Amino acid sequence: MEKLKDFSQIVAQAARGELVFPTSVNAALRLQLALADPECEMDEVIRKVLGEPLLAARTVALANAAVFNRGGMPVTSVRAAVQRIGYRNLYTMAAAMVVRQFGARLHDPRLRAQADQLWRHTAHVAALAHVIGRRLSETDPDTALFAGIVHEAGGFYLLSRADEMPGLLDDPAGWMGAAQEIISREMMKKLCIPEPVSQAIVSLRGATLMPPPRGLRDTLLIAKRLAPIASPFAPEQHNPSLAGFIDDNALLDQILLESAAEAASMSAALLV
């Protein structure tokens, strides 16, 4: 009964737009918003990135991933990395930092393990979405990468709240459905996620695929199914339309084979 009361309180807060973020998340969010400012000069951007060592390391790692390092020449400075990947992908790296901060200070070992699994799932989905968007679904790959990074933000938020309310997520089925959608929608608003990206993420639950895949939602749907690590809160459900497209799809198999190294290097960069 107490767990149900706690969960109802979290959903009610979300419905009112009153999400409770840890201090570290708020700090990371402020940086993300600053980097999104079109008036922010390059030197100021570099200074802000250097002020966050993990963001700096991930930015350089992404710039050296195969998809951005076509010539095989590694970069070793933040300035060169930003110039190579561009501001949009730097913003994605800042968003990744925001999302990861939710699991950075979890005390419960079981919740920490779930947060680690959820981030690994997220990194694989983001990398696969980039490949699928570029090669298959006619979707801007940088947008697909960004959407993959933030698509499980609601799950990370619930993990942070569960650390304060033991047992909250013992029954994942208890917070699926409409409650999950409310929390996801409010997370998208809080993180200033563009409406087309937000809509694609929120519409994933219960979505079906009508081939050929087109758009961001279909891109994420396929990437989630193909990710080698599943979300700890989304046990695989039978989706005939998705299975029918993925199983024995020679074109998709060829794309994944040709892009395997690229996707692996990108997911590795996100996991730095």
Tab-separated table of C-alpha atoms in Angstrom, residues 3-272:
chain	number	residue	atom	x	y	z
A	3	LYS	CA	4.614	1.609	-2.382
A	4	LEU	CA	1.418	2.347	-4.326
A	5	LYS	CA	1.080	5.640	-2.463
A	6	ASP	CA	4.686	6.578	-3.310
A	7	PHE	CA	4.192	5.744	-6.952
A	8	SER	CA	0.925	7.670	-7.137
A	9	GLN	CA	2.722	10.669	-5.648
A	10	ILE	CA	5.464	10.510	-8.306
A	11	VAL	CA	2.912	10.289	-11.120
A	12	ALA	CA	0.883	13.169	-9.641
A	13	GLN	CA	4.020	15.319	-9.396
A	14	ALA	CA	4.870	14.520	-13.011
A	15	ALA	CA	1.347	15.376	-14.159
A	16	ARG	CA	1.736	18.783	-12.484
A	17	GLY	CA	5.149	19.291	-14.104
A	18	GLU	CA	6.901	19.011	-10.738
A	19	LEU	CA	9.627	16.486	-11.469
A	20	VAL	CA	12.245	16.197	-8.717
A	21	PHE	CA	15.796	16.181	-10.074
A	22	PRO	CA	18.988	15.493	-8.098
A	23	THR	CA	21.331	18.490	-7.814
A	24	SER	CA	23.845	16.889	-10.199
A	25	VAL	CA	21.155	16.539	-12.866
A	26	ASN	CA	20.147	20.177	-12.558
A	27	ALA	CA	23.779	21.236	-13.005
A	28	ALA	CA	24.159	19.046	-16.103
A	29	LEU	CA	20.858	20.365	-17.464
A	30	ARG	CA	22.036	23.967	-17.100
A	31	LEU	CA	25.141	23.110	-19.106
A	32	GLN	CA	23.059	21.428	-21.803
A	33	LEU	CA	20.846	24.499	-22.138
A	34	ALA	CA	23.888	26.793	-22.259
A	35	LEU	CA	25.400	24.741	-25.082
A	36	ALA	CA	22.095	24.977	-26.955
A	37	ASP	CA	22.307	28.776	-26.978
A	38	PRO	CA	23.058	29.874	-30.579
A	39	GLU	CA	24.723	33.015	-29.193
A	40	CYS	CA	27.296	30.981	-27.262
A	41	GLU	CA	30.741	31.641	-28.782
A	42	MET	CA	33.075	28.774	-29.661
A	43	ASP	CA	35.605	29.687	-26.969
A	44	GLU	CA	32.844	29.745	-24.367
A	45	VAL	CA	31.560	26.369	-25.584
A	46	ILE	CA	35.049	24.887	-25.281
A	47	ARG	CA	35.465	26.360	-21.794
A	48	LYS	CA	32.167	24.833	-20.654
A	49	VAL	CA	33.016	21.422	-22.086
A	50	LEU	CA	36.475	21.449	-20.495
A	51	GLY	CA	34.782	22.253	-17.200
A	52	GLU	CA	33.134	18.810	-17.350
A	53	PRO	CA	35.891	16.190	-17.780
A	54	LEU	CA	33.477	13.354	-18.563
A	55	LEU	CA	31.722	15.387	-21.248
A	56	ALA	CA	35.114	16.336	-22.703
A	57	ALA	CA	36.228	12.686	-22.790
A	58	ARG	CA	32.991	11.511	-24.420
A	59	THR	CA	33.115	14.290	-27.010
A	60	VAL	CA	36.654	13.353	-28.056
A	61	ALA	CA	35.735	9.647	-28.052
A	62	LEU	CA	32.729	10.287	-30.313
A	63	ALA	CA	34.820	12.403	-32.681
A	64	ASN	CA	37.214	9.473	-33.029
A	65	ALA	CA	34.423	6.934	-33.624
A	66	ALA	CA	34.395	5.472	-37.129
A	67	VAL	CA	31.322	7.358	-38.290
A	68	PHE	CA	32.989	10.760	-37.684
A	69	ASN	CA	36.586	9.734	-38.335
A	70	ARG	CA	36.369	8.682	-41.959
A	71	GLY	CA	39.983	9.656	-42.664
A	72	GLY	CA	41.401	7.653	-39.766
A	73	MET	CA	43.088	10.703	-38.204
A	74	PRO	CA	42.346	10.847	-34.461
A	75	VAL	CA	41.734	14.148	-32.704
A	76	THR	CA	43.180	14.791	-29.265
A	77	SER	CA	41.643	18.122	-28.284
A	78	VAL	CA	38.135	19.187	-27.349
A	79	ARG	CA	38.232	22.039	-29.864
A	80	ALA	CA	39.074	19.702	-32.750
A	81	ALA	CA	36.471	17.202	-31.531
A	82	VAL	CA	33.707	19.831	-31.430
A	83	GLN	CA	34.655	21.075	-34.872
A	84	ARG	CA	34.487	17.526	-36.222
A	85	ILE	CA	31.175	16.393	-34.726
A	86	GLY	CA	29.405	19.783	-34.790
A	87	TYR	CA	27.261	21.575	-32.219
A	88	ARG	CA	24.254	19.291	-32.716
A	89	ASN	CA	26.183	16.219	-31.668
A	90	LEU	CA	27.876	18.124	-28.861
A	91	TYR	CA	24.372	18.920	-27.601
A	92	THR	CA	23.617	15.191	-27.796
A	93	MET	CA	26.690	14.469	-25.658
A	94	ALA	CA	25.469	17.033	-23.124
A	95	ALA	CA	22.057	15.348	-23.128
A	96	ALA	CA	23.797	12.023	-22.507
A	97	MET	CA	25.515	13.558	-19.494
A	98	VAL	CA	22.149	14.747	-18.149
A	99	VAL	CA	20.590	11.299	-18.533
A	100	ARG	CA	23.552	9.482	-16.965
A	101	GLN	CA	23.558	11.788	-13.940
A	102	PHE	CA	20.291	10.205	-12.789
A	103	GLY	CA	22.139	6.969	-12.103
A	104	ALA	CA	25.440	8.501	-10.976
A	105	ARG	CA	24.657	8.665	-7.257
A	106	LEU	CA	22.362	5.722	-6.672
A	107	HIS	CA	23.079	4.006	-3.355
A	108	ASP	CA	21.177	0.747	-3.836
A	109	PRO	CA	23.469	-1.782	-5.633
A	110	ARG	CA	20.522	-3.366	-7.439
A	111	LEU	CA	19.357	-0.007	-8.749
A	112	ARG	CA	22.918	0.853	-9.813
A	113	ALA	CA	23.043	-2.395	-11.797
A	114	GLN	CA	19.717	-1.558	-13.441
A	115	ALA	CA	20.936	1.953	-14.287
A	116	ASP	CA	24.086	0.494	-15.855
A	117	GLN	CA	22.035	-1.959	-17.924
A	118	LEU	CA	19.648	0.806	-18.966
A	119	TRP	CA	22.528	3.030	-20.086
A	120	ARG	CA	24.131	0.215	-22.073
A	121	HIS	CA	20.787	-0.409	-23.758
A	122	THR	CA	20.511	3.325	-24.460
A	123	ALA	CA	23.988	3.521	-26.000
A	124	HIS	CA	23.325	0.581	-28.312
A	125	VAL	CA	19.923	1.950	-29.353
A	126	ALA	CA	21.444	5.373	-30.098
A	127	ALA	CA	24.245	3.905	-32.228
A	128	LEU	CA	21.885	1.585	-34.102
A	129	ALA	CA	19.347	4.389	-34.622
A	130	HIS	CA	22.071	6.493	-36.252
A	131	VAL	CA	22.878	3.669	-38.687
A	132	ILE	CA	19.232	2.775	-39.385
A	133	GLY	CA	18.264	6.407	-39.902
A	134	ARG	CA	21.068	6.947	-42.400
A	135	ARG	CA	20.830	3.659	-44.273
A	136	LEU	CA	17.227	2.500	-44.049
A	137	SER	CA	14.462	4.752	-42.712
A	138	GLU	CA	15.242	8.079	-44.389
A	139	THR	CA	15.636	9.763	-41.004
A	140	ASP	CA	18.226	12.383	-40.090
A	141	PRO	CA	20.909	10.241	-38.384
A	142	ASP	CA	21.985	12.934	-35.911
A	143	THR	CA	18.380	13.347	-34.761
A	144	ALA	CA	18.094	9.566	-34.442
A	145	LEU	CA	21.257	9.485	-32.329
A	146	PHE	CA	19.877	12.202	-30.047
A	147	ALA	CA	16.490	10.470	-29.735
A	148	GLY	CA	18.200	7.203	-28.843
A	149	ILE	CA	20.135	8.936	-26.071
A	150	VAL	CA	17.067	10.429	-24.384
A	151	HIS	CA	14.394	7.819	-25.144
A	152	GLU	CA	14.732	6.094	-21.740
A	153	ALA	CA	14.955	9.298	-19.684
A	154	GLY	CA	11.739	8.391	-17.861
A	155	GLY	CA	13.233	5.103	-16.709
A	156	PHE	CA	16.343	6.849	-15.366
A	157	TYR	CA	14.132	9.317	-13.519
A	158	LEU	CA	12.201	6.505	-11.845
A	159	LEU	CA	15.456	4.824	-10.819
A	160	SER	CA	16.561	8.013	-9.080
A	161	ARG	CA	13.252	8.227	-7.221
A	162	ALA	CA	13.356	4.523	-6.317
A	163	ASP	CA	16.643	5.168	-4.513
A	164	GLU	CA	14.664	7.379	-2.122
A	165	MET	CA	11.680	4.996	-1.959
A	166	PRO	CA	12.872	1.393	-1.515
A	167	GLY	CA	10.778	-1.192	-3.329
A	168	LEU	CA	9.173	1.321	-5.674
A	169	LEU	CA	10.156	-0.594	-8.815
A	170	ASP	CA	9.940	-4.133	-7.482
A	171	ASP	CA	7.006	-4.716	-9.835
A	172	PRO	CA	7.830	-3.018	-13.180
A	173	ALA	CA	4.376	-3.891	-14.515
A	174	GLY	CA	2.953	-1.591	-11.859
A	175	TRP	CA	4.311	1.533	-13.546
A	176	MET	CA	3.874	0.593	-17.177
A	177	GLY	CA	1.138	2.057	-19.314
A	178	ALA	CA	-0.460	5.441	-18.815
A	179	ALA	CA	1.685	6.326	-15.773
A	180	GLN	CA	4.881	5.696	-17.716
A	181	GLU	CA	3.590	7.861	-20.550
A	182	ILE	CA	2.832	10.764	-18.182
A	183	ILE	CA	6.332	10.630	-16.712
A	184	SER	CA	7.962	10.316	-20.148
A	185	ARG	CA	6.041	13.302	-21.518
A	186	GLU	CA	7.021	15.509	-18.592
A	187	MET	CA	10.635	14.387	-18.824
A	188	MET	CA	10.679	15.417	-22.470
A	189	LYS	CA	9.389	18.882	-21.503
A	190	LYS	CA	11.860	19.262	-18.650
A	191	LEU	CA	14.778	18.296	-20.886
A	192	CYS	CA	13.550	20.678	-23.628
A	193	ILE	CA	13.300	17.843	-26.151
A	194	PRO	CA	11.948	19.076	-29.527
A	195	GLU	CA	8.323	18.079	-30.097
A	196	PRO	CA	8.952	15.726	-33.079
A	197	VAL	CA	11.508	13.779	-31.023
A	198	SER	CA	9.272	13.763	-27.957
A	199	GLN	CA	6.299	12.485	-29.958
A	200	ALA	CA	8.338	9.673	-31.489
A	201	ILE	CA	9.564	8.548	-28.064
A	202	VAL	CA	6.190	8.685	-26.330
A	203	SER	CA	4.527	6.805	-29.188
A	204	LEU	CA	6.917	3.828	-28.906
A	205	ARG	CA	4.745	2.022	-26.356
A	206	GLY	CA	2.536	-0.454	-28.167
A	207	ALA	CA	3.666	0.773	-31.599
A	208	THR	CA	3.490	-1.438	-34.670
A	209	LEU	CA	5.601	-1.253	-37.797
A	210	MET	CA	4.139	-0.752	-41.258
A	211	PRO	CA	6.949	-1.475	-43.755
A	212	PRO	CA	8.821	0.165	-45.232
A	213	PRO	CA	10.070	1.860	-42.047
A	214	ARG	CA	9.940	5.642	-42.209
A	215	GLY	CA	10.569	8.319	-39.650
A	216	LEU	CA	11.998	8.550	-36.176
A	217	ARG	CA	9.549	6.306	-34.334
A	218	ASP	CA	10.130	3.388	-36.702
A	219	THR	CA	13.884	3.986	-36.447
A	220	LEU	CA	13.794	3.751	-32.647
A	221	LEU	CA	11.435	0.782	-32.727
A	222	ILE	CA	13.834	-1.236	-34.884
A	223	ALA	CA	16.926	-0.104	-32.947
A	224	LYS	CA	15.391	-1.151	-29.632
A	225	ARG	CA	14.547	-4.573	-30.993
A	226	LEU	CA	18.055	-5.042	-32.391
A	227	ALA	CA	19.931	-3.753	-29.321
A	228	PRO	CA	22.009	-6.611	-27.839
A	229	ILE	CA	21.186	-5.421	-24.307
A	230	ALA	CA	17.524	-5.003	-23.354
A	231	SER	CA	16.078	-2.349	-21.095
A	232	PRO	CA	15.620	-3.786	-17.572
A	233	PHE	CA	12.117	-2.273	-17.476
A	234	ALA	CA	10.822	-3.334	-20.872
A	235	PRO	CA	10.730	-7.117	-21.246
A	236	GLU	CA	10.526	-8.042	-24.903
A	237	GLN	CA	6.922	-8.301	-26.071
A	238	HIS	CA	5.761	-10.178	-29.117
A	239	ASN	CA	5.343	-7.681	-31.924
A	240	PRO	CA	4.396	-9.566	-35.108
A	241	SER	CA	4.789	-6.539	-37.374
A	242	LEU	CA	8.294	-5.827	-36.076
A	243	ALA	CA	9.368	-9.466	-36.069
A	244	GLY	CA	8.010	-9.919	-39.580
A	245	PHE	CA	10.162	-7.060	-40.842
A	246	ILE	CA	13.380	-7.948	-39.004
A	247	ASP	CA	13.404	-11.734	-39.379
A	248	ASP	CA	15.043	-12.955	-42.598
A	249	ASN	CA	15.443	-9.409	-43.927
A	250	ALA	CA	18.432	-9.664	-46.255
A	251	LEU	CA	18.715	-5.892	-46.788
A	252	LEU	CA	18.663	-5.144	-43.060
A	253	ASP	CA	21.185	-7.919	-42.388
A	254	GLN	CA	23.499	-6.461	-45.031
A	255	ILE	CA	23.200	-2.939	-43.582
A	256	LEU	CA	23.936	-4.182	-40.065
A	257	LEU	CA	26.901	-6.233	-41.270
A	258	GLU	CA	28.405	-3.336	-43.212
A	259	SER	CA	27.820	-0.915	-40.331
A	260	ALA	CA	28.774	-3.216	-37.443
A	261	ALA	CA	32.168	-1.609	-36.773
A	262	GLU	CA	30.695	1.869	-37.052
A	263	ALA	CA	27.851	1.121	-34.613
A	264	ALA	CA	30.218	-0.622	-32.183
A	265	SER	CA	32.649	2.304	-32.122
A	266	MET	CA	29.836	4.783	-31.578
A	267	SER	CA	28.221	2.829	-28.734
A	268	ALA	CA	31.684	2.399	-27.156
A	269	ALA	CA	32.208	6.180	-27.314
A	270	LEU	CA	28.878	6.757	-25.572
A	271	LEU	CA	29.842	4.295	-22.831
A	272	VAL	CA	33.091	6.141	-21.937
